Amino acid sequence: MDLTRIKDFFFHDEFARSCGIEIVDASEGYARTQVLIEPRHLNAGGGVQGGVLFTLADLAFAVATNSHGTLTVTTSANITFVHSVSSGLITAEAREVVDHRRLPFCEVRITAADGLLLAIFTASGYRKQGVELPL
Amino acid sequence: MDLTRIKDFFFHDEFARSCGIEIVDASEGYARTQVLIEPRHLNAGGGVQGGVLFTLADLAFAVATNSHGTLTVTTSANITFVHSVSSGLITAEAREVVDHRRLPFCEVRITAADGLLLAIFTASGYRKQGVELPL
Amino acid sequence: MDLTRIKDFFFHDEFARSCGIEIVDASEGYARTQVLIEPRHLNAGGGVQGGVLFTLADLAFAVATNSHGTLTVTTSANITFVHSVSSGLITAEAREVVDHRRLPFCEVRITAADGLLLAIFTASGYRKQGVELPL
Amino acid sequence: MDLTRIKDFFFHDEFARSCGIEIVDASEGYARTQVLIEPRHLNAGGGVQGGVLFTLADLAFAVATNSHGTLTVTTSANITFVHSVSSGLITAEAREVVDHRRLPFCEVRITAADGLLLAIFTASGYRKQGVELPL
């Protein structure tokens, strides 16, 4: 897999892009995404909105599980929120624990710049055999 | 609870607002949110990004569980994606199934304008006894 | 679907049977299972062990999702515990919310005899097209 | 924490014991449980029943999260099934990733004797401050 190509493909994730989320690293079964928190990312309580962390993690999941070249969609995801922050750089790191032909599974850790664990995301995907990505 | 007041409070959810998500109904233990899909909400495959559906559902969860006046945060959420769409009005409807003093639980259905089920979201919250909202 | 046949098939669920769990109703996309709590079902704190409720719900899920005749396995399940009891009859009621060709989704409510909600179970399955059950 | 004492306490988990599940290791925020598969643990398809794996993991979760001496109950758990086996020794290894005062979080890997990953279990607990275990 080529980081440039996968970045090009997921550059077309308009929502992640409009949220300021970037892919910073990717290899087979692995991905790292980041976002720099701005006021527009906060919830009514002044912390980062859960949807920002979810989107950050889901993009990392998508890159990691699609890195083999076959289209993979998220079927079910679980996110547990541990700590809240209201500024700084946030990173999501995805590792594909199960590289199953049909039903891959991925763990994603979401951390603040100082390493503080903010949330844990786990998700199952569905790999559409026969549908290849242009990577 | 007063719909105007809860709307005022959650109007300060900058992320949901910047995504075009609105609260359209709210009562004790209940809420409905909506978003009209635009190109900026799509993923690289051309469907609505999962993060949009998550954010829509999480706001409905927040309104429903905070409707009693005590601050409640999401601790853990699960979302299962059923169908994908790329345009139209999407609605999330949250019902607080368990109105527990500390650990409420809520179910949220996410549907397209024609009633098609797009995703199911369930979440647990943590109610911070003693921290009241200005509702 | 024939309740006698599906009961016969799942009678071979040795674990559920050894736990005293029974199928009491089944139709297309629906099932109800029960267990009468005995001292052997309790945990160290004296309440019903979570594994008993999980097994009860998972059997209801299996019957509901296999009711169409095609083999369906549980891929991912979520259980949230609401109340604890230490005796009485417990019922799990499964409804297949999504009857998808490959990836069905089911909700299961677990209640005590007086209707008290004990736990909520949701699960996704994988339907193995081409593998038919002898129902 | 003393492994003998925590074993003594959880020896009173009648359900886990009746299933043949044993605690084989425990330290602060960590636990390992095992079960040797017998015909009574199988489902109608001839594989280990999901409830056996759930119970095995839930006991490991309980020991790991209760290891600090304060009573902790499972609030919400997620299990994803990866591979199925029908015999042999199965191990669950729990690590408390978040040792939060109120809301701990734990990851549990379930593996076969040859190291094959069978299932991944993640769960949140609720720590009842003021309720101490006799460890």
XYZ file of C-alpha atoms in Angstrom:
540
model
C 0.000 0.000 0.000
C 1.057 3.501 -0.829
C 0.344 6.252 1.724
C -0.055 8.846 -1.024
C -2.678 6.788 -2.832
C -4.717 5.989 0.245
C -4.556 9.648 1.304
C -5.779 10.589 -2.163
C -8.685 8.171 -1.928
C -9.776 9.248 1.567
C -9.208 12.917 0.696
C -12.662 12.462 -0.789
C -14.092 11.886 2.676
C -15.687 15.323 2.598
C -16.977 15.135 6.161
C -13.668 14.184 7.758
C -11.926 16.851 5.691
C -14.455 19.545 6.577
C -13.857 18.644 10.244
C -10.121 19.268 9.850
C -9.204 15.599 10.246
C -6.059 14.353 8.513
C -4.463 10.985 7.788
C -0.887 11.153 9.100
C 0.244 7.560 8.717
C -0.941 4.348 7.103
C 0.366 0.886 6.363
C -1.216 -2.578 5.975
C -3.781 -2.912 8.775
C -2.669 0.289 10.472
C -3.534 4.008 10.371
C -3.134 7.188 12.365
C -5.362 10.257 12.025
C -5.203 13.653 13.737
C -7.228 16.757 14.390
C -6.257 20.053 15.994
C -9.121 21.109 18.258
C -10.768 24.450 17.495
C -13.823 26.097 19.106
C -16.065 24.597 16.376
C -15.260 21.087 17.696
C -16.682 21.658 21.193
C -19.973 20.581 22.746
C -22.350 22.575 24.977
C -20.246 21.682 28.017
C -17.080 23.081 26.427
C -15.317 19.751 25.813
C -14.572 18.083 22.484
C -17.831 16.722 21.065
C -18.009 12.920 21.013
C -18.815 13.022 17.306
C -15.393 14.540 16.572
C -13.637 11.672 18.342
C -15.917 9.150 16.632
C -15.230 10.613 13.178
C -11.480 10.739 13.855
C -11.486 7.073 14.921
C -13.800 5.932 12.148
C -11.513 7.418 9.496
C -8.515 5.633 11.079
C -10.583 2.422 11.038
C -11.516 2.975 7.383
C -7.907 3.522 6.303
C -6.579 0.542 8.281
C -9.236 -1.898 7.083
C -9.218 -0.667 3.469
C -5.412 -0.784 3.304
C -5.486 -4.268 1.752
C -7.240 -2.834 -1.284
C -10.687 -4.416 -0.885
C -13.597 -2.109 -0.001
C -14.476 -2.426 3.682
C -17.358 -0.641 5.408
C -18.008 -0.149 9.136
C -20.866 -2.343 10.320
C -20.834 -1.784 14.072
C -18.718 0.442 16.304
C -18.372 0.980 20.033
C -16.804 4.035 21.631
C -16.088 4.515 25.331
C -15.188 8.006 26.513
C -12.538 8.211 29.211
C -11.348 11.802 29.516
C -12.447 15.091 28.025
C -10.234 17.889 26.699
C -11.052 21.192 25.058
C -7.942 21.999 23.032
C -4.773 20.578 21.505
C -3.885 17.915 18.963
C -5.808 14.648 19.177
C -4.604 11.420 17.563
C -6.417 8.186 16.721
C -4.326 5.077 16.123
C -6.022 2.078 14.504
C -4.752 -1.490 14.486
C -6.576 -4.214 12.603
C -6.612 -7.021 15.162
C -8.551 -9.414 12.961
C -7.824 -9.394 9.216
C -10.731 -11.643 8.323
C -11.725 -12.148 4.688
C -15.276 -10.914 5.342
C -15.468 -9.540 8.908
C -12.365 -7.624 10.029
C -12.101 -6.124 13.518
C -10.095 -3.083 14.546
C -9.098 -1.368 17.790
C -8.515 2.385 17.881
C -6.965 4.393 20.733
C -7.694 8.112 20.880
C -5.166 10.170 22.804
C -4.290 13.785 23.577
C -0.879 15.276 22.712
C 0.449 14.395 26.181
C -0.589 10.759 25.749
C -3.730 10.980 27.906
C -6.226 8.322 26.799
C -9.432 10.090 25.722
C -11.472 7.257 24.233
C -11.353 3.660 23.049
C -13.078 2.734 19.801
C -13.595 -0.808 18.534
C -15.380 -1.699 15.325
C -16.297 -4.524 13.019
C -16.327 -4.112 9.283
C -17.666 -5.939 6.264
C -15.241 -6.553 3.425
C -16.913 -6.555 0.028
C -14.940 -9.229 -1.805
C -14.619 -8.317 -5.464
C -14.861 -4.556 -4.918
C -11.321 -3.215 -5.172
C -10.190 0.310 -4.263
C -8.064 2.307 -6.721
C -4.995 2.291 -4.393
C -38.763 20.828 30.714
C -38.999 23.654 28.251
C -38.007 22.955 24.614
C -36.848 26.545 24.147
C -34.502 26.362 27.116
C -32.979 23.020 26.203
C -32.538 24.236 22.612
C -30.803 27.323 23.988
C -28.463 25.225 26.081
C -27.558 22.792 23.297
C -27.311 25.629 20.790
C -23.867 25.903 22.354
C -22.934 22.501 20.951
C -20.710 24.154 18.385
C -19.840 20.929 16.602
C -23.418 19.752 16.104
C -24.401 23.260 14.977
C -21.482 23.522 12.545
C -22.601 20.181 11.082
C -26.089 21.581 10.413
C -27.743 19.383 13.060
C -30.881 20.716 14.762
C -33.035 19.741 17.729
C -36.610 19.475 16.468
C -38.389 18.020 19.501
C -37.683 17.302 23.150
C -39.568 16.235 26.251
C -38.649 14.334 29.434
C -36.514 11.387 28.333
C -37.136 12.014 24.661
C -35.556 13.968 21.804
C -35.511 14.193 18.039
C -32.731 15.738 15.968
C -32.390 16.266 12.216
C -29.870 17.066 9.533
C -30.330 17.777 5.838
C -27.566 15.975 3.968
C -25.219 18.122 1.883
C -22.089 17.139 -0.067
C -19.923 18.090 2.933
C -21.514 15.222 4.932
C -20.373 12.443 2.582
C -17.546 9.928 2.897
C -15.066 8.792 0.242
C -17.587 6.235 -1.014
C -20.235 8.913 -1.552
C -22.549 7.902 1.327
C -23.267 9.813 4.525
C -20.204 9.588 6.784
C -20.773 7.480 9.905
C -19.581 10.381 12.045
C -22.551 12.477 10.885
C -25.011 9.804 11.999
C -23.108 9.341 15.266
C -23.138 13.087 16.011
C -26.842 13.341 15.141
C -27.670 10.448 17.493
C -25.350 11.600 20.242
C -27.031 15.022 20.351
C -30.459 13.347 20.580
C -29.058 11.184 23.410
C -27.674 14.276 25.184
C -30.980 16.159 24.991
C -33.058 13.153 26.125
C -30.823 12.257 29.055
C -30.233 15.862 30.146
C -33.955 16.665 29.955
C -34.399 15.968 33.678
C -32.090 18.883 34.450
C -29.073 17.016 35.854
C -25.886 17.011 33.768
C -25.447 13.686 31.984
C -22.465 12.722 29.824
C -22.107 9.854 27.325
C -19.878 7.110 28.717
C -20.190 4.404 26.101
C -22.037 4.245 22.791
C -22.653 1.597 20.180
C -23.744 2.275 16.605
C -24.722 -0.300 14.004
C -25.029 0.845 10.412
C -27.850 -0.704 8.404
C -28.339 1.285 5.207
C -26.481 4.094 3.511
C -27.956 7.145 1.799
C -26.351 10.153 0.158
C -29.019 12.847 0.358
C -32.238 13.908 2.079
C -33.363 14.660 5.607
C -32.149 12.297 8.330
C -33.793 12.054 11.750
C -32.568 10.578 15.034
C -35.159 9.746 17.690
C -33.916 9.073 21.226
C -35.856 7.359 23.999
C -34.402 7.027 27.469
C -35.191 3.396 28.257
C -33.534 3.473 31.675
C -33.864 6.661 33.741
C -31.383 5.564 36.371
C -30.127 8.019 38.980
C -26.494 7.478 37.964
C -26.412 5.343 34.818
C -29.170 6.100 32.296
C -29.489 4.142 29.047
C -30.951 5.388 25.779
C -31.914 3.908 22.413
C -31.761 6.003 19.256
C -33.160 5.123 15.821
C -31.764 6.922 12.819
C -34.022 7.005 9.775
C -34.240 8.550 6.326
C -37.184 10.739 5.266
C -39.017 7.712 3.833
C -38.661 5.845 7.135
C -35.774 3.612 6.036
C -33.740 2.539 9.077
C -30.161 3.768 8.588
C -28.574 3.001 11.948
C -29.273 1.986 15.535
C -27.443 3.767 18.343
C -27.511 2.737 21.992
C -25.614 4.493 24.751
C -25.029 4.615 28.466
C -24.553 7.887 30.304
C -23.286 9.035 33.658
C -25.493 11.467 35.545
C -23.504 13.881 37.693
C -25.764 14.278 40.706
C -25.523 17.808 42.054
C -24.607 19.396 38.716
C -27.783 21.025 37.403
C -28.290 22.463 33.946
C -29.736 25.982 33.514
C -32.946 24.681 31.900
C -41.244 -22.005 10.658
C -42.327 -24.717 13.016
C -41.729 -24.159 16.756
C -41.303 -27.889 17.350
C -38.570 -28.156 14.719
C -36.622 -25.125 15.878
C -36.882 -26.347 19.478
C -35.561 -29.717 18.320
C -32.622 -28.094 16.568
C -31.682 -25.810 19.472
C -32.278 -28.621 21.961
C -28.757 -29.536 20.860
C -27.440 -26.340 22.408
C -25.898 -28.333 25.237
C -24.729 -25.276 27.154
C -28.076 -23.467 27.188
C -29.800 -26.730 28.126
C -27.339 -27.486 30.924
C -28.039 -23.968 32.256
C -31.768 -24.720 32.442
C -32.632 -22.301 29.618
C -35.707 -23.086 27.505
C -37.231 -21.769 24.278
C -40.845 -20.849 25.046
C -41.911 -19.142 21.842
C -40.604 -18.614 18.320
C -41.840 -17.274 15.014
C -40.182 -15.590 11.988
C -37.713 -13.062 13.392
C -38.915 -13.511 16.959
C -38.107 -15.694 19.977
C -38.618 -15.870 23.713
C -36.449 -17.863 26.110
C -36.713 -18.397 29.867
C -34.750 -19.605 32.855
C -35.832 -20.178 36.445
C -33.077 -18.874 38.688
C -31.452 -21.374 41.039
C -28.497 -20.943 43.435
C -26.135 -22.301 40.725
C -26.909 -19.216 38.553
C -25.619 -16.659 41.070
C -22.368 -14.693 41.170
C -20.101 -13.959 44.150
C -22.280 -10.993 45.086
C -25.411 -13.157 45.234
C -27.108 -11.796 42.094
C -27.706 -13.581 38.792
C -24.380 -13.923 36.970
C -24.139 -11.788 33.829
C -23.220 -14.882 31.824
C -26.630 -16.402 32.546
C -28.401 -13.342 31.138
C -26.028 -13.274 28.165
C -26.624 -16.957 27.384
C -30.400 -16.532 27.743
C -30.365 -13.568 25.340
C -27.939 -15.159 22.901
C -30.177 -18.222 22.534
C -33.183 -15.950 21.878
C -31.059 -14.122 19.286
C -30.031 -17.427 17.686
C -33.610 -18.685 17.411
C -34.950 -15.375 16.039
C -32.217 -14.933 13.442
C -32.143 -18.601 12.389
C -35.939 -18.727 12.080
C -35.751 -18.016 8.339
C -33.925 -21.306 7.845
C -30.456 -20.013 6.879
C -27.624 -20.568 9.373
C -26.841 -17.337 11.244
C -24.050 -16.893 13.785
C -23.528 -14.109 16.328
C -20.686 -11.839 15.288
C -20.842 -9.068 17.880
C -23.067 -8.543 20.917
C -23.548 -5.792 23.467
C -25.216 -6.237 26.832
C -26.045 -3.479 29.319
C -27.041 -4.515 32.824
C -29.788 -2.454 34.453
C -31.049 -4.282 37.534
C -29.959 -7.365 39.424
C -32.176 -10.087 40.895
C -31.379 -13.307 42.713
C -34.415 -15.490 42.119
C -37.521 -15.977 39.979
C -38.276 -16.559 36.313
C -36.307 -14.493 33.808
C -37.391 -13.991 30.199
C -35.501 -12.803 27.119
C -37.518 -11.554 24.157
C -35.719 -11.152 20.825
C -36.936 -9.147 17.848
C -35.007 -9.130 14.600
C -34.992 -5.414 13.752
C -32.945 -5.840 10.593
C -33.561 -8.934 8.455
C -30.599 -8.344 6.200
C -29.457 -11.016 3.743
C -25.952 -11.123 5.248
C -25.905 -8.998 8.400
C -29.081 -9.204 10.516
C -29.477 -7.194 13.728
C -31.568 -8.120 16.740
C -32.689 -6.442 19.971
C -33.336 -8.513 23.090
C -35.014 -7.334 26.315
C -34.359 -9.332 29.472
C -36.992 -8.958 32.180
C -37.950 -10.404 35.551
C -41.356 -12.013 36.183
C -42.804 -8.693 37.382
C -41.661 -6.950 34.185
C -38.592 -5.257 35.697
C -36.019 -4.602 32.961
C -32.812 -6.445 33.898
C -30.676 -6.026 30.799
C -30.697 -4.944 27.167
C -28.854 -7.054 24.602
C -28.239 -6.071 20.992
C -26.336 -8.175 18.498
C -25.294 -8.440 14.890
C -25.155 -11.764 13.104
C -23.687 -13.182 9.927
C -26.017 -15.193 7.731
C -24.216 -17.955 5.842
C -26.100 -17.969 2.538
C -26.318 -21.501 1.208
C -26.145 -23.192 4.606
C -29.710 -24.205 5.449
C -30.921 -25.497 8.815
C -32.983 -28.703 8.979
C -36.122 -26.857 10.216
C -3.903 -7.983 46.512
C -3.584 -11.613 47.424
C -4.437 -14.221 44.757
C -5.632 -16.675 47.402
C -8.079 -14.192 48.875
C -9.515 -13.052 45.559
C -9.857 -16.698 44.493
C -11.671 -17.369 47.755
C -14.052 -14.483 47.153
C -14.834 -15.382 43.530
C -15.055 -19.075 44.417
C -18.553 -18.008 45.436
C -19.382 -17.226 41.818
C -21.553 -20.314 41.647
C -22.300 -19.950 37.947
C -18.682 -19.636 36.820
C -17.745 -22.541 39.083
C -20.586 -24.734 37.823
C -19.339 -24.015 34.269
C -15.863 -25.303 35.154
C -14.254 -21.848 34.916
C -11.196 -21.161 37.083
C -9.126 -18.113 38.038
C -5.514 -18.940 37.212
C -3.809 -15.594 37.794
C -4.603 -12.193 39.272
C -2.806 -9.001 40.211
C -3.798 -5.323 40.426
C -5.858 -4.578 37.322
C -5.121 -7.952 35.756
C -6.639 -11.439 35.688
C -6.556 -14.677 33.730
C -9.311 -17.294 33.731
C -9.529 -20.684 32.028
C -11.977 -23.394 31.072
C -11.403 -26.833 29.565
C -14.083 -27.386 26.929
C -16.392 -30.366 27.429
C -19.445 -31.470 25.393
C -21.723 -29.579 27.824
C -20.151 -26.263 26.665
C -21.167 -26.624 23.005
C -23.977 -24.997 21.036
C -26.340 -26.556 18.497
C -23.728 -26.091 15.772
C -21.101 -28.017 17.745
C -18.876 -25.038 18.645
C -18.290 -23.492 22.059
C -21.424 -21.548 23.053
C -20.922 -17.777 23.123
C -22.227 -17.683 26.693
C -19.254 -19.782 27.846
C -16.794 -17.296 26.353
C -18.787 -14.379 27.776
C -18.840 -15.902 31.271
C -15.118 -16.704 31.104
C -14.331 -13.108 30.086
C -16.762 -11.543 32.541
C -15.135 -13.379 35.458
C -11.694 -12.169 34.313
C -13.141 -8.645 34.110
C -14.635 -8.970 37.607
C -11.362 -10.145 39.157
C -9.263 -7.460 37.396
C -11.585 -4.573 38.254
C -12.268 -5.747 41.834
C -8.562 -6.304 42.492
C -8.222 -2.833 44.064
C -10.600 -3.901 46.836
C -13.626 -1.741 45.991
C -16.746 -3.512 44.708
C -17.076 -3.090 40.939
C -19.962 -4.363 38.810
C -20.196 -4.776 35.037
C -22.422 -2.124 33.490
C -21.978 -2.717 29.785
C -20.025 -5.322 27.834
C -19.279 -5.953 24.194
C -18.077 -9.260 22.762
C -16.971 -9.908 19.185
C -16.568 -13.513 18.092
C -13.664 -14.227 15.772
C -13.103 -17.979 15.601
C -14.953 -20.999 16.881
C -13.469 -24.126 18.452
C -15.081 -27.207 19.932
C -12.462 -28.538 22.348
C -9.317 -27.692 24.306
C -8.312 -25.198 26.969
C -9.578 -21.626 26.541
C -8.042 -18.643 28.341
C -9.341 -15.125 28.972
C -6.837 -12.425 29.877
C -8.164 -9.161 31.293
C -6.286 -5.861 31.512
C -7.850 -2.838 33.173
C -7.031 -0.115 30.661
C -8.803 2.625 32.623
C -8.588 2.506 36.425
C -11.140 5.243 36.951
C -12.518 5.967 40.424
C -16.107 5.381 39.271
C -16.050 4.022 35.717
C -13.222 1.565 34.997
C -12.777 0.000 31.551
C -11.225 -3.366 30.761
C -10.124 -5.278 27.671
C -10.213 -9.069 27.595
C -8.690 -11.361 24.953
C -10.028 -14.887 24.672
C -7.660 -17.384 23.078
C -7.357 -21.095 22.397
C -4.415 -23.162 23.677
C -2.483 -22.579 20.428
C -2.912 -18.815 20.766
C -5.724 -18.492 18.196
C -7.841 -15.424 18.996
C -11.422 -16.582 19.614
C -13.112 -13.417 20.851
C -12.505 -9.878 22.086
C -14.467 -8.605 25.085
C -14.499 -5.023 26.309
C -16.514 -3.791 29.268
C -17.212 -0.813 31.464
C -17.814 -1.177 35.180
C -19.209 0.894 38.000
C -17.095 1.091 41.142
C -19.200 1.441 44.292
C -17.048 3.738 46.406
C -17.391 2.834 50.064
C -18.228 -0.831 49.432
C -15.035 -2.772 50.132
C -14.444 -6.450 49.351
C -13.064 -8.752 52.067
C -9.770 -9.324 50.197
